[in-house]
Amino acid sequence: MNNIITPYQGWDKVLFTMDYSTVRNMLTDSGIKYTIEHWPNKGCMPEVAWDIIRIENGISLFFAKDRMFKMYFERGFEGALNNGICIGMSIDEAKKLDINIEYNDDNEEYISPSGYWLEESLLSGKIESITVFIPEVLDDEKFFSYEWCN
């Protein structure tokens, strides 16, 4: 697999349009090791459980109602966004590649209108995670209606 992340689309052959079992089968067939977590989200409204596939090398894939909605890449992942931004790069370098990145005080991360979030280490000033997602994640009302799962 290559290690290019494309916002709103996915990572290599793992795409947001894929369902949970298709992704698991693809990973198994490719010999990629993973673990699975189940978050029941008890008490949330609506109460929709999330399943997370955690792949070696710092990759987590998030699903609700069998639909993938978010991919999280952290230390150990040796790839990059399609614009060249990668984990371990300084946030200043990233801002040169995407001049629209802005810091969000509420979430304490950098947000790009191009469809990704960056988390920075306060100690090193380097990017420690990259998150990509479906467009509905940007609108709480749309996302938590879970109509995008249908």
XYZ file of N, CA and C in Angstrom:
450
model
N 0.850 -1.178 0.000
C 0.000 0.000 0.000
C 0.895 1.241 0.000
N 0.450 2.271 -0.705
C 1.215 3.517 -0.641
C 0.729 4.312 0.565
N 1.388 5.364 0.878
C 1.069 6.095 2.103
C 0.641 7.528 1.840
N -0.202 7.715 0.839
C -0.734 9.046 0.534
C -2.146 9.155 1.110
N -2.366 10.233 1.875
C -3.675 10.520 2.464
C -4.338 11.600 1.626
N -5.570 11.359 1.215
C -6.311 12.345 0.430
C -7.562 12.763 1.208
N -7.631 14.018 1.657
C -8.799 14.480 2.402
C -10.100 14.196 1.651
N -11.115 13.865 2.423
C -12.466 13.539 1.951
C -12.524 12.267 1.116
N -11.390 11.638 0.820
C -11.391 10.392 0.043
C -10.890 9.212 0.850
N -9.661 9.330 1.395
C -9.138 8.229 2.177
C -7.633 8.100 2.083
N -7.174 6.894 2.332
C -5.753 6.591 2.355
C -5.513 5.389 1.448
N -4.723 5.603 0.410
C -4.406 4.552 -0.552
C -5.705 3.922 -1.061
N -5.881 2.615 -0.837
C -7.083 1.915 -1.324
C -8.197 1.873 -0.285
N -7.958 2.441 0.888
C -8.961 2.484 1.948
C -9.719 3.798 1.803
N -10.967 3.703 1.352
C -11.750 4.884 1.010
C -12.956 5.036 1.922
N -13.392 6.275 2.125
C -14.543 6.535 2.976
C -15.822 5.885 2.465
N -15.884 5.525 1.225
C -17.078 4.888 0.676
C -17.176 3.401 1.056
N -16.125 2.856 1.670
C -16.099 1.431 2.016
C -16.795 1.180 3.346
N -17.408 0.002 3.459
C -18.026 -0.361 4.729
C -17.037 -1.144 5.594
N -17.418 -1.352 6.828
C -16.573 -1.972 7.844
C -16.032 -3.338 7.411
N -16.907 -4.231 6.953
C -16.453 -5.583 6.593
C -15.543 -5.567 5.368
N -15.782 -4.680 4.428
C -14.918 -4.581 3.251
C -13.509 -4.164 3.655
N -13.402 -3.194 4.553
C -12.089 -2.745 5.016
C -11.392 -3.860 5.784
N -12.103 -4.519 6.685
C -11.492 -5.629 7.440
C -10.997 -6.723 6.504
N -11.803 -7.089 5.522
C -11.398 -8.124 4.566
C -10.174 -7.694 3.767
N -10.127 -6.432 3.347
C -8.991 -5.930 2.583
C -7.709 -6.007 3.417
N -7.802 -5.587 4.669
C -6.632 -5.618 5.541
C -6.173 -7.055 5.797
N -7.122 -7.934 6.069
C -6.796 -9.342 6.307
C -6.153 -9.962 5.077
N -6.753 -9.728 3.902
C -6.221 -10.282 2.650
C -4.827 -9.748 2.340
N -4.526 -8.534 2.796
C -3.214 -7.925 2.560
C -2.189 -8.309 3.630
N -2.635 -9.062 4.646
C -1.731 -9.473 5.714
C -1.381 -8.357 6.680
N -2.226 -7.335 6.740
C -1.982 -6.200 7.632
C -2.606 -6.507 8.996
N -1.817 -6.403 10.052
C -2.288 -6.686 11.407
C -3.072 -5.503 11.949
N -4.153 -5.829 12.672
C -4.983 -4.783 13.263
C -5.701 -5.318 14.489
N -6.197 -4.402 15.296
C -7.065 -4.728 16.421
C -8.353 -3.938 16.247
N -9.361 -4.340 16.999
C -10.665 -3.681 16.892
C -11.114 -3.213 18.271
N -11.640 -2.007 18.325
C -12.246 -1.465 19.542
C -13.707 -1.167 19.242
N -14.535 -1.291 20.253
C -15.953 -0.955 20.122
C -16.285 0.081 21.185
N -16.761 1.233 20.760
C -17.196 2.284 21.677
C -18.722 2.339 21.631
N -19.409 1.918 22.682
C -20.873 1.884 22.633
C -21.529 3.265 22.639
N -20.809 4.297 23.107
C -21.353 5.662 23.190
C -22.665 5.708 23.971
N -22.715 4.921 25.056
C -23.903 4.894 25.924
C -24.158 6.283 26.488
N -25.409 6.682 26.472
C -25.796 7.970 27.021
C -25.746 9.109 26.021
N -25.122 8.877 24.866
C -25.089 9.917 23.832
C -26.428 9.966 23.115
N -26.728 11.083 22.533
C -27.982 11.215 21.778
C -27.665 11.664 20.367
N -27.941 10.889 19.350
C -28.441 9.519 19.482
C -27.320 8.574 19.913
N -27.705 7.440 20.430
C -26.758 6.454 20.928
C -26.326 5.541 19.770
N -25.277 5.946 19.079
C -24.756 5.181 17.942
C -23.344 4.725 18.284
N -23.155 3.414 18.281
C -21.846 2.853 18.605
C -20.853 3.126 17.478
N -19.594 3.235 17.858
C -18.508 3.394 16.890
C -17.592 2.184 17.002
N -17.097 1.728 15.872
C -16.087 0.678 15.824
C -14.821 1.291 15.246
N -13.693 0.948 15.855
C -12.414 1.506 15.425
C -11.481 0.364 15.070
N -10.936 0.412 13.874
C -9.904 -0.531 13.457
C -8.575 0.177 13.666
N -7.729 -0.403 14.512
C -6.406 0.167 14.788
C -5.361 -0.690 14.096
N -4.681 -0.078 13.143
C -3.676 -0.758 12.337
C -2.303 -0.419 12.893
N -1.401 -1.386 12.823
C -0.022 -1.101 13.228
C 0.464 0.120 12.465
N 1.461 0.768 12.991
C 2.056 1.960 12.376
C 1.182 3.194 12.496
N 0.370 3.287 13.554
C -0.301 4.535 13.879
C -1.475 4.943 13.023
N -2.314 3.989 12.612
C -3.485 4.323 11.794
C -4.739 3.815 12.496
N -5.747 4.678 12.617
C -7.029 4.288 13.200
C -8.139 4.683 12.241
N -9.061 3.749 12.006
C -10.189 3.961 11.108
C -11.469 3.887 11.927
N -12.311 4.923 11.848
C -13.511 5.037 12.669
C -14.766 4.787 11.829
N -15.687 3.972 12.388
C -16.924 3.605 11.697
C -18.126 3.832 12.608
N -19.243 4.252 12.006
C -20.536 4.316 12.675
C -21.530 3.657 11.733
N -22.336 2.754 12.273
C -23.305 2.021 11.450
C -22.638 1.438 10.204
N -21.455 0.884 10.384
C -20.678 0.225 9.319
C -20.122 1.157 8.256
N -20.252 2.466 8.425
C -19.689 3.428 7.466
C -18.505 4.151 8.082
N -17.397 4.207 7.343
C -16.208 4.903 7.818
C -16.430 6.410 7.723
N -16.059 7.118 8.792
C -16.226 8.569 8.775
C -14.936 9.328 9.084
N -13.939 8.648 9.674
C -12.724 9.364 10.050
C -11.527 8.427 9.993
N -10.370 8.982 9.603
C -9.096 8.281 9.645
C -8.129 9.149 10.432
N -7.427 8.503 11.349
C -6.509 9.206 12.242
C -5.127 8.578 12.087
N -4.135 9.406 11.789
C -2.764 8.957 11.576
C -1.878 9.612 12.615
N -1.030 8.821 13.270
C -0.166 9.363 14.307
C 1.241 8.794 14.174
N 2.076 9.126 15.159
C 3.463 8.680 15.148
C 3.544 7.204 14.771
N 4.426 6.878 13.876
C 4.550 5.520 13.363
C 4.093 5.434 11.922
N 3.200 6.350 11.526
C 2.738 6.381 10.133
C 3.776 7.104 9.292
N 4.206 6.481 8.234
C 5.273 7.039 7.399
C 4.753 7.489 6.049
N 3.716 8.280 6.059
C 3.157 8.790 4.824
C 2.911 10.278 4.918
N 2.114 10.789 3.993
C 1.866 12.229 3.948
C 0.518 12.516 3.304
N 0.021 13.696 3.595
C -1.134 14.196 2.852
C -0.710 14.389 1.399
N -1.669 14.481 0.522
C -1.350 14.644 -0.905
C -0.658 15.975 -1.214
N -0.612 16.890 -0.238
C 0.120 18.146 -0.435
C 1.523 18.101 0.170
N 1.907 16.960 0.752
C 3.242 16.783 1.301
C 3.364 16.944 2.801
N 2.323 17.403 3.476
C 2.373 17.557 4.930
C 2.417 16.171 5.573
N 3.335 16.008 6.552
C 3.492 14.702 7.189
C 3.752 14.842 8.687
N 3.611 13.748 9.386
C 3.897 13.690 10.814
C 5.388 13.904 11.009
N 5.722 14.708 12.006
C 7.118 15.025 12.283
C 7.572 16.334 11.654
N 6.767 16.871 10.743
C 7.079 18.156 10.097
C 6.695 19.271 11.068
N 7.394 20.380 11.031
C 7.010 21.510 11.887
C 5.731 22.137 11.336
N 4.958 22.722 12.220
C 3.726 23.372 11.794
C 4.029 24.544 10.866
N 5.166 25.194 11.054
C 5.552 26.292 10.164
C 5.793 25.793 8.740
N 6.433 24.626 8.618
C 6.630 24.031 7.286
C 5.282 23.692 6.652
N 4.373 23.156 7.470
C 3.046 22.791 6.971
C 2.299 24.021 6.466
N 2.429 25.134 7.176
C 1.759 26.367 6.765
C 2.299 26.899 5.439
N 3.519 26.570 5.101
C 4.066 26.963 3.801
C 3.434 26.137 2.680
N 3.074 24.879 2.990
C 2.446 24.004 1.996
C 0.940 24.256 1.877
N 0.329 24.735 2.957
C -1.096 25.063 2.954
C -1.262 26.354 3.741
N -1.326 27.472 3.027
C -1.389 28.788 3.673
C -2.729 29.040 4.371
N -3.706 28.153 4.179
C -5.023 28.335 4.779
C -5.187 27.649 6.126
N -4.148 26.979 6.614
C -4.217 26.324 7.915
C -4.370 27.382 9.003
N -5.322 27.144 9.927
C -5.530 28.064 11.040
C -5.642 27.296 12.340
N -5.184 27.906 13.413
C -5.272 27.277 14.725
C -6.676 27.446 15.279
N -7.233 26.379 15.847
C -8.554 26.397 16.453
C -8.382 26.245 17.964
N -8.658 27.304 18.716
C -8.483 27.278 20.170
C -9.383 26.248 20.849
N -10.612 26.089 20.361
C -11.555 25.163 20.992
C -11.038 23.732 20.962
N -10.549 23.305 19.802
C -10.083 21.926 19.639
C -8.582 21.772 19.861
N -7.900 22.902 20.003
C -6.450 22.924 20.183
C -5.719 22.142 19.096
N -6.121 22.417 17.857
C -5.449 21.817 16.708
C -5.553 22.766 15.520
N -4.792 22.452 14.502
C -4.788 23.253 13.284
C -5.779 22.648 12.309
N -6.548 23.511 11.671
C -7.606 23.071 10.772
C -7.360 23.652 9.390
N -7.526 22.801 8.381
C -7.414 23.260 7.001
C -8.781 23.161 6.327
N -9.172 24.184 5.589
C -10.427 24.094 4.831
C -10.337 23.045 3.716
N -9.156 22.502 3.506
C -8.978 21.447 2.504
C -9.371 20.066 3.023
N -9.821 19.983 4.290
C -10.376 18.731 4.792
C -9.496 17.909 5.696
N -8.691 18.549 6.523
C -7.904 17.788 7.494
C -7.582 18.640 8.710
N -7.250 17.938 9.800
C -6.845 18.559 11.048
C -5.444 18.081 11.382
N -4.655 18.953 11.995
C -3.303 18.629 12.429
C -3.184 18.897 13.920
N -2.592 17.951 14.622
C -2.325 18.139 16.039
C -0.825 18.323 16.211
N -0.446 19.329 16.984
C 0.958 19.675 17.166
C 1.423 19.311 18.572
N 2.629 18.806 18.691
C 3.249 18.585 19.995
C 3.677 19.929 20.552
N 3.241 20.244 21.754
C 3.618 21.514 22.375
C 5.107 21.550 22.704
N 5.680 20.390 22.943
C 7.103 20.331 23.289
C 8.009 20.550 22.086
N 7.660 19.905 20.974
C 8.558 19.956 19.814
C 8.115 20.921 18.721
N 6.828 21.302 18.710
C 6.317 22.140 17.628
C 6.130 21.372 16.339
N 6.173 20.046 16.428
C 6.044 19.183 15.243
C 4.652 18.554 15.201
N 4.210 18.218 13.997
C 2.911 17.576 13.816
C 2.988 16.171 14.385
N 2.018 15.844 15.264
C 2.002 14.501 15.829
C 0.806 13.672 15.380
N -0.174 14.306 14.731
C -1.265 13.523 14.147
C -1.919 14.293 13.004
N -2.500 13.507 12.098
C -3.258 14.032 10.962
C -4.598 13.312 10.971
N -5.681 14.057 10.843
C -7.012 13.471 10.788
C -7.694 13.908 9.502
N -8.257 12.946 8.784
C -9.099 13.239 7.617
C -10.464 12.606 7.884
N -11.483 13.044 7.164
C -12.851 12.681 7.518
C -13.788 12.928 6.344
N -15.037 12.499 6.519
C -16.071 12.811 5.532
C -16.519 14.257 5.751
N -17.062 14.936 4.750
C -17.458 16.341 4.912
C -18.467 16.579 6.035
N -19.329 15.616 6.321
C -20.358 15.779 7.348
C -19.777 15.992 8.746
N -18.553 15.579 8.974
C -17.914 15.762 10.282
C -17.808 17.245 10.637
N -17.740 18.099 9.645
C -17.585 19.536 9.874
C -18.857 20.217 10.368
N -19.991 19.527 10.305
C -21.274 20.085 10.724
C -21.892 19.133 11.748
N -21.846 19.517 13.031
C -22.345 18.628 14.089
C -23.769 18.155 13.840
N -24.624 19.055 13.385
C -26.019 18.679 13.168
C -26.138 17.592 12.102
N -25.431 17.757 10.995
C -25.455 16.740 9.936
C -24.798 15.446 10.404
N -23.629 15.576 11.055
C -22.905 14.377 11.455
C -23.715 13.556 12.452
N -24.168 14.186 13.537
C -24.839 13.445 14.598
C -26.280 13.067 14.277
N -26.773 13.457 13.095
C -28.056 12.920 12.627
C -27.846 11.496 12.105
N -26.619 11.195 11.739
C -26.201 9.896 11.182
C -26.957 9.528 9.899
N -27.562 10.528 9.249
C -28.217 10.272 7.967
C -27.196 9.912 6.894
N -25.942 10.360 7.039
C -24.882 10.044 6.072
C -24.573 8.547 6.073
N -25.003 7.826 7.089
C -24.764 6.371 7.158
C -25.688 5.589 6.235
N -26.769 6.192 5.825
C -27.779 5.472 5.020
C -27.416 5.409 3.549
